[in-house]
Short mmCIF file of C-alpha atoms and ligand atoms in Angstrom, two decimals:
data_model
loop_
_atom_site.label_atom_id
_atom_site.label_comp_id
_atom_site.label_asym_id
_atom_site.label_seq_id
_atom_site.Cartn_x
_atom_site.Cartn_y
_atom_site.Cartn_z
CA MET A 180 0.50 160.51 -42.47
CA ALA A 181 1.62 157.46 -44.42
CA LYS A 182 4.13 155.32 -42.56
CA GLY A 183 7.74 156.01 -43.46
CA LYS A 184 6.88 159.26 -45.25
CA VAL A 185 7.33 162.97 -44.69
CA ASP A 186 4.20 165.01 -45.39
CA ALA A 187 4.77 168.72 -45.87
CA LEU A 188 2.55 171.57 -44.84
CA LEU A 189 3.60 174.63 -46.81
CA GLY A 190 2.35 178.19 -46.93
CA ILE A 191 1.86 178.75 -50.65
CA VAL A 192 1.41 182.51 -50.76
CA PHE A 193 3.25 185.18 -48.70
CA GLY A 194 3.18 183.51 -45.28
CA ASP A 195 0.70 184.15 -42.46
CA GLU A 196 -1.69 181.58 -43.91
CA GLY A 197 -2.37 179.95 -40.53
CA LYS A 198 0.13 177.09 -40.61
CA GLY A 199 0.45 176.98 -36.80
CA LYS A 200 -3.19 176.16 -36.32
CA VAL A 201 -3.19 173.39 -38.93
CA VAL A 202 0.07 171.80 -37.74
CA ASP A 203 -1.27 171.78 -34.21
CA TRP A 204 -4.42 170.10 -35.47
CA PHE A 205 -2.46 167.59 -37.62
CA THR A 206 0.07 166.65 -34.95
CA PRO A 207 -1.82 163.76 -33.29
CA GLN A 208 -1.55 161.89 -36.59
CA TYR A 209 2.25 162.11 -36.83
CA ASN A 210 5.19 160.86 -34.75
CA ILE A 211 7.49 163.81 -35.46
CA VAL A 212 6.95 167.46 -36.37
CA ALA A 213 9.96 169.23 -37.90
CA ARG A 214 10.75 172.77 -39.01
CA PHE A 215 13.02 172.86 -42.06
CA ALA A 216 13.55 176.54 -42.93
CA GLY A 217 13.43 180.06 -41.58
CA GLY A 218 13.76 181.23 -38.02
CA PRO A 219 12.21 183.75 -35.67
CA ASN A 220 10.92 185.76 -38.62
CA ALA A 221 8.02 183.29 -38.39
CA GLY A 222 5.17 183.70 -35.93
CA HIS A 223 2.94 180.64 -35.84
CA THR A 224 -0.13 181.38 -33.75
CA ILE A 225 -1.88 178.58 -31.90
CA ILE A 226 -5.02 179.11 -29.85
CA PHE A 227 -6.50 176.43 -27.58
CA ASP A 228 -8.24 176.26 -24.21
CA GLY A 229 -8.50 180.06 -24.28
CA LYS A 230 -4.71 180.44 -24.47
CA LYS A 231 -2.69 181.89 -27.31
CA PHE A 232 0.92 181.02 -28.17
CA VAL A 233 3.04 182.52 -30.92
CA LEU A 234 5.80 180.12 -31.92
CA ARG A 235 8.83 181.46 -33.76
CA SER A 236 11.44 178.70 -33.95
CA ILE A 237 9.87 175.80 -32.09
CA PRO A 238 7.64 173.49 -34.16
CA SER A 239 3.90 173.75 -33.61
CA GLY A 240 3.73 170.09 -32.56
CA ILE A 241 5.16 170.99 -29.16
CA PHE A 242 1.78 171.09 -27.41
CA ASP A 243 1.16 167.40 -28.04
CA LYS A 244 3.14 165.92 -25.16
CA GLY A 245 3.89 162.57 -26.81
CA LYS A 246 5.50 163.94 -29.94
CA LEU A 247 9.08 164.59 -30.94
CA ASN A 248 9.77 168.04 -32.39
CA ILE A 249 12.80 168.91 -34.49
CA ILE A 250 14.41 172.17 -35.55
CA GLY A 251 16.11 171.03 -38.74
CA ASN A 252 19.43 171.99 -40.31
CA GLY A 253 17.77 174.38 -42.79
CA CYS A 254 16.66 176.66 -39.95
CA VAL A 255 18.44 179.61 -38.38
CA ILE A 256 18.13 180.11 -34.66
CA ALA A 257 18.58 183.10 -32.34
CA PRO A 258 19.57 181.70 -28.91
CA ASP A 259 18.06 184.60 -26.92
CA LEU A 260 14.70 184.46 -28.70
CA PHE A 261 14.72 180.67 -28.53
CA MET A 262 15.28 180.85 -24.77
CA GLY A 263 12.36 183.26 -24.30
CA GLU A 264 10.06 181.10 -26.40
CA ALA A 265 11.11 177.83 -24.72
CA LYS A 266 10.71 179.26 -21.21
CA GLU A 267 7.22 180.51 -21.99
CA ILE A 268 6.17 177.05 -23.18
CA GLU A 269 7.76 175.38 -20.15
CA GLN A 270 5.98 177.80 -17.83
CA ALA A 271 2.71 176.72 -19.42
CA GLY A 272 3.47 173.17 -18.28
CA TYR A 273 5.16 171.55 -21.25
CA THR A 274 8.60 170.03 -20.70
CA LEU A 275 10.80 170.47 -23.70
CA THR A 276 14.24 169.04 -23.11
CA ASN A 277 13.56 165.44 -24.15
CA ARG A 278 10.98 166.32 -26.81
CA LEU A 279 12.82 168.94 -28.79
CA LEU A 280 15.90 168.20 -30.87
CA ILE A 281 17.93 170.95 -32.50
CA SER A 282 20.08 170.19 -35.52
CA ARG A 283 23.77 170.80 -34.97
CA ARG A 284 23.85 171.98 -38.57
CA ALA A 285 21.31 174.78 -38.08
CA HIS A 286 22.94 178.21 -38.22
CA LEU A 287 23.09 180.72 -35.40
CA ILE A 288 21.74 184.23 -35.73
CA LEU A 289 24.24 186.52 -34.00
CA PRO A 290 23.28 189.87 -32.45
CA THR A 291 25.41 191.48 -35.17
CA HIS A 292 23.36 189.68 -37.86
CA ARG A 293 20.35 191.61 -36.61
CA LEU A 294 22.32 194.86 -36.71
CA LEU A 295 23.46 194.05 -40.24
CA ASP A 296 19.86 193.35 -41.23
CA ARG A 297 18.92 196.85 -40.06
CA ALA A 298 21.98 198.44 -41.63
CA TYR A 299 21.42 196.79 -45.04
CA GLU A 300 17.75 197.78 -45.00
CA ALA A 301 18.65 201.38 -44.14
CA ALA A 302 21.23 201.44 -46.94
CA LYS A 303 18.60 200.24 -49.44
CA GLY A 304 16.38 203.24 -48.69
CA LYS A 305 13.25 203.09 -50.87
CA LYS A 306 14.24 199.65 -52.14
CA ALA A 307 14.18 198.16 -48.62
CA VAL A 308 12.64 194.69 -48.41
CA GLY A 309 10.78 195.44 -45.19
CA THR A 310 12.40 192.53 -43.36
CA THR A 311 11.35 191.42 -39.90
CA GLY A 312 14.71 192.68 -38.60
CA LYS A 313 15.57 189.28 -37.12
CA GLY A 314 18.88 188.93 -38.96
CA ILE A 315 17.60 186.27 -41.37
CA GLY A 316 19.25 187.55 -44.58
CA PRO A 317 22.71 188.17 -43.08
CA THR A 318 22.68 184.75 -41.36
CA TYR A 319 21.83 182.85 -44.53
CA SER A 320 24.39 185.02 -46.39
CA ASP A 321 27.11 183.89 -43.98
CA LYS A 322 25.94 180.29 -44.36
CA ALA A 323 26.29 180.54 -48.15
CA ALA A 324 29.62 182.35 -47.75
CA ARG A 325 30.80 179.46 -45.56
CA ILE A 326 31.69 181.62 -42.60
CA GLY A 327 28.57 181.12 -40.45
CA LEU A 328 28.40 179.63 -36.98
CA ARG A 329 26.35 176.50 -36.47
CA VAL A 330 24.56 175.22 -33.40
CA GLY A 331 27.21 172.50 -33.13
CA ASP A 332 29.84 175.20 -32.66
CA ILE A 333 28.54 176.21 -29.25
CA THR A 334 30.12 173.21 -27.57
CA GLU A 335 33.69 173.80 -28.75
CA ASN A 336 35.91 176.92 -28.65
CA PHE A 337 32.81 178.97 -29.05
CA ALA A 338 34.08 182.24 -27.58
CA GLU A 339 36.89 182.38 -30.09
CA LYS A 340 34.69 181.56 -33.10
CA TYR A 341 32.07 184.04 -31.97
CA ALA A 342 34.61 186.84 -31.45
CA ARG A 343 36.02 186.29 -34.95
CA LEU A 344 32.67 186.52 -36.74
CA LYS A 345 31.49 189.39 -34.54
CA ALA A 346 34.64 191.39 -35.40
CA ARG A 347 34.02 190.80 -39.10
CA HIS A 348 30.43 192.03 -38.75
CA GLU A 349 31.47 195.08 -36.75
CA GLN A 350 33.87 196.05 -39.49
CA ILE A 351 31.07 195.91 -42.08
CA LEU A 352 28.79 197.90 -39.77
CA SER A 353 31.40 200.57 -39.41
CA GLU A 354 31.89 200.72 -43.21
CA LEU A 355 28.12 201.25 -43.48
CA HIS A 356 28.37 204.00 -40.81
CA PHE A 357 25.97 202.01 -38.67
CA THR A 358 27.56 202.57 -35.30
CA ASP A 359 24.73 203.59 -32.99
CA TYR A 360 24.47 200.38 -30.96
CA ASP A 361 25.73 198.95 -27.71
CA ILE A 362 27.09 195.49 -28.45
CA ALA A 363 27.37 194.52 -24.80
CA GLU A 364 23.67 195.22 -24.39
CA GLU A 365 22.82 193.35 -27.61
CA GLU A 366 24.73 190.23 -26.61
CA LYS A 367 23.84 189.92 -22.90
CA GLN A 368 20.70 187.82 -23.33
CA TRP A 369 22.12 186.21 -26.43
CA LEU A 370 25.10 184.69 -24.61
CA GLU A 371 22.74 183.56 -21.85
CA GLY A 372 20.65 181.93 -24.57
CA VAL A 373 23.70 180.09 -25.91
CA GLU A 374 24.29 178.57 -22.46
CA TYR A 375 20.59 177.76 -22.12
CA MET A 376 20.59 175.87 -25.43
CA LYS A 377 23.20 173.41 -24.12
CA GLN A 378 20.61 171.58 -22.04
CA PHE A 379 18.83 170.51 -25.24
CA GLN A 380 19.81 167.61 -27.45
CA LEU A 381 21.92 169.16 -30.20
CA ALA A 382 21.69 166.31 -32.62
CA ASP A 383 22.37 165.07 -36.13
CA THR A 384 18.67 165.35 -36.80
CA GLU A 385 18.90 164.04 -40.37
CA MET A 386 19.98 160.70 -38.84
CA VAL A 387 17.12 160.76 -36.34
CA ILE A 388 14.52 161.51 -39.02
CA ASN A 389 15.78 158.91 -41.48
CA GLN A 390 15.98 156.26 -38.81
CA ALA A 391 12.42 157.06 -37.74
CA LEU A 392 11.25 156.81 -41.36
CA ASN A 393 12.99 153.45 -41.73
CA GLU A 394 11.07 152.28 -38.66
CA GLY A 395 7.81 153.24 -40.39
CA LYS A 396 7.19 156.43 -38.43
CA SER A 397 5.53 159.46 -39.97
CA VAL A 398 6.88 163.00 -40.08
CA LEU A 399 5.17 166.32 -40.65
CA ALA A 400 7.42 169.03 -42.10
CA GLU A 401 6.11 172.39 -40.95
CA GLY A 402 6.77 175.18 -43.42
CA ALA A 403 7.55 178.75 -42.48
CA GLN A 404 6.87 181.90 -44.48
CA GLY A 405 5.30 181.20 -47.87
CA SER A 406 6.31 180.05 -51.35
CA LEU A 407 6.27 183.59 -52.76
CA LEU A 408 8.95 184.50 -50.20
CA ASP A 409 11.19 181.62 -51.35
CA ILE A 410 14.72 182.76 -52.24
CA ASP A 411 14.44 181.12 -55.71
CA HIS A 412 10.75 181.08 -56.56
CA GLY A 413 9.43 184.11 -54.70
CA THR A 414 9.09 187.71 -55.86
CA TYR A 415 12.86 188.30 -55.72
CA PRO A 416 14.42 190.46 -54.32
CA TYR A 417 11.40 191.02 -52.07
CA VAL A 418 11.73 187.61 -50.44
CA SER A 419 13.14 185.94 -47.37
CA SER A 420 16.48 184.15 -47.62
CA SER A 421 15.55 180.50 -47.22
CA SER A 422 14.01 177.77 -49.37
CA THR A 423 10.42 177.82 -48.22
CA THR A 424 9.20 175.48 -50.97
CA ILE A 425 9.24 171.67 -51.19
CA GLY A 426 12.93 171.44 -52.13
CA GLY A 427 13.70 173.10 -48.80
CA VAL A 428 12.06 170.18 -47.01
CA CYS A 429 14.65 167.80 -48.48
CA THR A 430 17.70 170.00 -47.90
CA GLY A 431 16.45 171.47 -44.63
CA LEU A 432 15.82 168.09 -43.01
CA GLY A 433 18.23 165.85 -44.91
CA ILE A 434 15.65 163.56 -46.46
CA ALA A 435 15.41 162.23 -50.01
CA PRO A 436 12.63 163.34 -52.42
CA ASN A 437 11.19 159.82 -52.54
CA LYS A 438 10.41 160.12 -48.84
CA ILE A 439 7.91 162.95 -49.46
CA GLY A 440 4.29 161.87 -49.09
CA ARG A 441 1.45 164.36 -49.29
CA VAL A 442 2.05 168.06 -49.81
CA PHE A 443 -0.54 170.28 -48.16
CA GLY A 444 -0.64 173.78 -49.60
CA ILE A 445 -2.15 176.26 -47.20
CA PHE A 446 -3.67 179.58 -48.25
CA LYS A 447 -6.29 182.05 -47.08
CA ALA A 448 -9.61 182.68 -48.84
CA TYR A 449 -8.13 186.12 -49.64
CA SER A 450 -4.55 187.44 -49.86
CA THR A 451 -2.16 189.27 -47.55
CA ARG A 452 1.46 190.34 -47.70
CA VAL A 453 3.76 191.91 -45.09
CA GLY A 454 6.74 194.00 -46.12
CA ALA A 455 7.54 195.54 -49.49
CA GLY A 456 7.34 194.03 -52.97
CA PRO A 457 4.90 193.41 -55.79
CA PHE A 458 1.36 192.45 -54.84
CA PRO A 459 -0.97 192.83 -57.83
CA VAL A 460 -4.15 192.07 -55.87
CA GLU A 461 -3.51 194.70 -53.19
CA LEU A 462 -6.57 196.82 -52.33
CA PHE A 463 -5.93 200.37 -51.21
CA ASP A 464 -9.59 201.13 -50.62
CA GLU A 465 -12.19 200.51 -47.97
CA THR A 466 -12.51 196.85 -49.02
CA GLY A 467 -8.83 196.30 -48.19
CA ASP A 468 -9.36 197.94 -44.78
CA ARG A 469 -12.37 195.72 -44.18
CA LEU A 470 -10.39 192.56 -44.95
CA ARG A 471 -7.65 193.73 -42.56
CA ASP A 472 -10.07 194.57 -39.76
CA ILE A 473 -12.21 191.46 -40.02
CA GLY A 474 -9.21 189.18 -40.54
CA HIS A 475 -7.09 190.89 -37.83
CA GLU A 476 -4.32 191.17 -40.36
CA TYR A 477 -1.53 192.59 -38.27
CA GLY A 478 1.90 190.90 -38.19
CA ALA A 479 2.44 188.31 -35.41
CA VAL A 480 6.17 189.16 -35.25
CA THR A 481 6.34 192.87 -36.06
CA GLY A 482 2.76 194.07 -35.45
CA ARG A 483 2.82 195.74 -38.88
CA ASN A 484 -0.38 196.19 -40.92
CA ARG A 485 -0.63 193.43 -43.48
CA ARG A 486 -1.43 194.49 -47.02
CA CYS A 487 -4.73 192.88 -48.08
CA GLY A 488 -6.43 191.85 -51.32
CA TRP A 489 -8.58 189.24 -53.04
CA ILE A 490 -7.40 185.72 -53.73
CA ASP A 491 -4.74 185.42 -56.45
CA LEU A 492 -5.19 182.31 -58.61
CA VAL A 493 -2.24 183.18 -60.87
CA ALA A 494 0.14 183.02 -57.92
CA LEU A 495 -1.53 179.93 -56.45
CA LYS A 496 -1.32 178.02 -59.75
CA TYR A 497 2.41 178.74 -59.82
CA THR A 498 3.14 177.72 -56.24
CA ILE A 499 1.01 174.57 -56.52
CA MET A 500 3.18 173.58 -59.48
CA ILE A 501 6.49 174.38 -57.74
CA ASN A 502 5.53 172.41 -54.64
CA GLY A 503 3.59 169.52 -56.20
CA VAL A 504 0.69 170.29 -53.87
CA THR A 505 -1.60 167.29 -53.48
CA ASP A 506 -4.17 168.89 -51.15
CA LEU A 507 -5.19 172.48 -50.54
CA VAL A 508 -6.05 173.82 -47.12
CA MET A 509 -8.17 177.01 -47.19
CA MET A 510 -8.08 179.21 -44.10
CA LYS A 511 -10.10 182.13 -42.76
CA SER A 512 -13.02 181.66 -45.15
CA ASP A 513 -15.30 183.31 -42.54
CA VAL A 514 -13.54 186.65 -43.10
CA LEU A 515 -15.48 186.92 -46.38
CA ASP A 516 -18.89 186.35 -44.75
CA THR A 517 -20.19 189.90 -45.14
CA PHE A 518 -19.10 190.77 -48.68
CA ASP A 519 -21.80 191.13 -51.39
CA THR A 520 -19.35 190.28 -54.15
CA ILE A 521 -16.12 188.32 -53.87
CA LYS A 522 -13.49 188.88 -56.51
CA VAL A 523 -10.94 186.34 -57.68
CA CYS A 524 -7.81 187.32 -59.60
CA VAL A 525 -7.61 185.13 -62.72
CA ALA A 526 -4.89 186.96 -64.68
CA TYR A 527 -2.45 189.88 -64.58
CA ARG A 528 -2.42 192.79 -67.03
CA LYS A 529 0.41 195.16 -67.94
CA GLY A 530 -0.51 197.52 -70.81
CA ASP A 531 -1.78 195.27 -73.63
CA ILE A 532 -0.30 192.10 -72.19
CA VAL A 533 -2.56 189.77 -70.22
CA THR A 534 -1.14 186.60 -68.67
CA ASP A 535 -2.43 183.88 -66.40
CA THR A 536 1.04 182.51 -65.65
CA MET A 537 3.46 183.94 -63.09
CA PRO A 538 5.68 186.54 -64.80
CA TYR A 539 9.46 186.72 -64.18
CA ASP A 540 9.13 190.31 -63.02
CA THR A 541 5.99 190.60 -60.92
CA GLU A 542 6.38 194.36 -60.58
CA GLY A 543 3.92 196.67 -62.36
CA TRP A 544 1.16 194.14 -63.09
CA GLU A 545 -2.46 194.76 -62.19
CA ALA A 546 -5.01 192.11 -61.36
CA VAL A 547 -7.79 190.99 -63.72
CA TYR A 548 -10.79 189.77 -61.71
CA GLU A 549 -13.89 187.69 -62.04
CA ASP A 550 -16.78 188.39 -59.67
CA LEU A 551 -18.51 185.73 -57.61
CA PRO A 552 -21.54 186.26 -55.35
CA GLY A 553 -20.86 186.40 -51.61
CA TRP A 554 -22.70 184.04 -49.23
CA LYS A 555 -23.66 186.80 -46.77
CA ALA A 556 -24.06 184.48 -43.80
CA PRO A 557 -21.88 183.58 -40.82
CA ILE A 558 -20.04 180.30 -41.42
CA ASP A 559 -17.80 180.22 -38.32
CA GLY A 560 -20.18 177.92 -36.44
CA LEU A 561 -20.49 175.39 -39.26
CA ARG A 562 -18.73 172.02 -38.93
CA LYS A 563 -20.18 170.03 -41.88
CA LYS A 564 -19.88 170.76 -45.57
CA ASN A 565 -23.55 169.91 -46.15
CA ASP A 566 -24.42 172.97 -44.06
CA PHE A 567 -22.40 175.39 -46.19
CA PRO A 568 -24.33 178.19 -47.93
CA LYS A 569 -24.56 177.47 -51.66
CA ALA A 570 -22.47 180.50 -52.64
CA PHE A 571 -19.68 179.32 -50.31
CA SER A 572 -19.71 175.82 -51.84
CA ASN A 573 -19.56 177.50 -55.25
CA TYR A 574 -16.54 179.54 -54.16
CA ILE A 575 -14.78 176.33 -53.12
CA SER A 576 -15.61 174.52 -56.39
CA TYR A 577 -14.56 177.53 -58.46
CA ILE A 578 -11.12 177.57 -56.85
CA GLU A 579 -10.69 173.81 -57.15
CA ARG A 580 -11.56 173.92 -60.83
CA ALA A 581 -9.23 176.83 -61.53
CA LEU A 582 -6.34 175.28 -59.60
CA GLN A 583 -7.01 171.67 -60.63
CA THR A 584 -6.33 170.62 -57.05
CA PRO A 585 -8.75 169.53 -54.33
CA ILE A 586 -9.41 171.65 -51.26
CA SER A 587 -9.24 168.88 -48.65
CA ILE A 588 -9.51 170.96 -45.50
CA ILE A 589 -11.08 174.29 -44.70
CA SER A 590 -11.00 176.36 -41.56
CA VAL A 591 -13.88 178.66 -40.64
CA SER A 592 -12.63 180.16 -37.36
CA PRO A 593 -9.46 180.16 -35.20
CA ASP A 594 -10.67 177.33 -32.92
CA ARG A 595 -9.16 173.87 -33.25
CA GLU A 596 -12.65 172.40 -33.83
CA ALA A 597 -13.42 174.72 -36.71
CA THR A 598 -11.34 172.63 -39.10
CA ILE A 599 -13.52 170.77 -41.59
CA ILE A 600 -12.38 167.86 -43.73
CA LEU A 601 -13.87 168.04 -47.21
CA LYS A 602 -11.94 165.20 -48.86
CA ASP A 603 -10.51 162.14 -47.20
CA PHE A 604 -6.85 162.59 -48.15
CA THR A 605 -5.74 159.55 -46.13
CA LYS A 606 -7.10 157.23 -48.83
CA ALA A 607 -5.88 159.17 -51.87
P1 IMP B 996 13.06 188.44 -43.50
O1 IMP B 996 12.65 187.02 -43.63
O2 IMP B 996 12.97 188.98 -42.11
O3 IMP B 996 14.39 188.69 -44.14
O4 IMP B 996 12.01 189.32 -44.34
C1 IMP B 996 11.93 189.24 -45.77
C2 IMP B 996 10.49 189.43 -46.23
O5 IMP B 996 9.73 188.30 -45.83
C3 IMP B 996 9.78 190.64 -45.63
O6 IMP B 996 8.88 191.16 -46.59
C4 IMP B 996 9.01 190.07 -44.46
O7 IMP B 996 7.88 190.83 -44.14
C5 IMP B 996 8.61 188.72 -45.04
N1 IMP B 996 8.42 187.69 -44.01
C6 IMP B 996 9.37 187.03 -43.33
N2 IMP B 996 8.82 186.13 -42.48
C7 IMP B 996 7.50 186.21 -42.66
C8 IMP B 996 6.40 185.50 -42.10
O8 IMP B 996 6.53 184.60 -41.27
N3 IMP B 996 5.16 185.87 -42.54
C9 IMP B 996 4.99 186.83 -43.47
N4 IMP B 996 5.98 187.51 -44.04
C10 IMP B 996 7.24 187.21 -43.63
#
């Protein structure tokens, strides 16, 4: 929260680390909260005053009425889903129009992008990525191919531009023999959403952010997905299609690297993954089921079962390096309360090869563990580190030592209040 700086809060595993809760908690300390990558494939859950919201495209700072929220140019936005999300927040009593800016450079997810997402997944068969089906990959593909539609396009000759790209998509769909859809049905709400978006400030948000920084204001960049789903540094090809790591903050908001302040890396006290792809720590046994049940590990967007396993220090070491994480934020520690032994993955093994660095091809590796004693006590009611059971404090120190990075914040239950500061990062 240093003046004139952008702090980043990044998921540093496979997403679903609990970013929404932490951003919501952080927001009072910042002037602006901005999303820089991804789209409605995200589902950031925020719980307060007995109410639960799942945010997909709108930044999690939206519930703090005095703050400006920005959907940056690195994001992709589906007008129909955006409209649904925005209306739900407005119905709960939060006005959005003057507090939410949308970058004119953000790309639009068309109904046909979603169809293409499904068609490409179907064509991949057993090699399917297990996408959220929100059209993310095809939209970023069109962006890179320089044929995409941007938010700024909706105010000028939009019908013509839309028809052209739609026709191109329909041709590909027909080549893929993916013809079982009703385009009029698919685009009804979507076109309504396009009209709805016009009441918002469609802005050159990179100018707004840089001007705010020059005035000494502070910005929180809210990550989406996780570093291991990054298009460059994730477990390719089982990744999303955006830059979810720190470089994405610069390109996705239009800010220079020297404007980055602290980098908060958020992870859970255990691991989860949604969708297909390598996951060396995955547990297929009763322990995995227990982690899923206790942690309610079901997708916020798709409702799918999340794959569960112990914490993976090999992966965390890698993503801390890629992102330059200054502070770790450990979530859902209370999920481990009842386990006798807690395992931590310290290396990967494939045949005779053992490595503690992230391999190029993460497929086919199995986890090598060390065992730590569980604390066997409920910690969800604790609010001070001096009250932690010894075995829990040991778990924290073990991870800090292995990762050479301080755990500055931990969360021990979904409530806003259950967020405990372990290290004063404001002075570091
Ligand atoms: P896509 O982003 O919908 O293209 O999906 C690509 C991969 O990223 C799939 O394995 C998804 O399950 C995963 N994914 C995308 N968004 C999220 C998220 O917010 N949390 C967890 N996994 C995600």
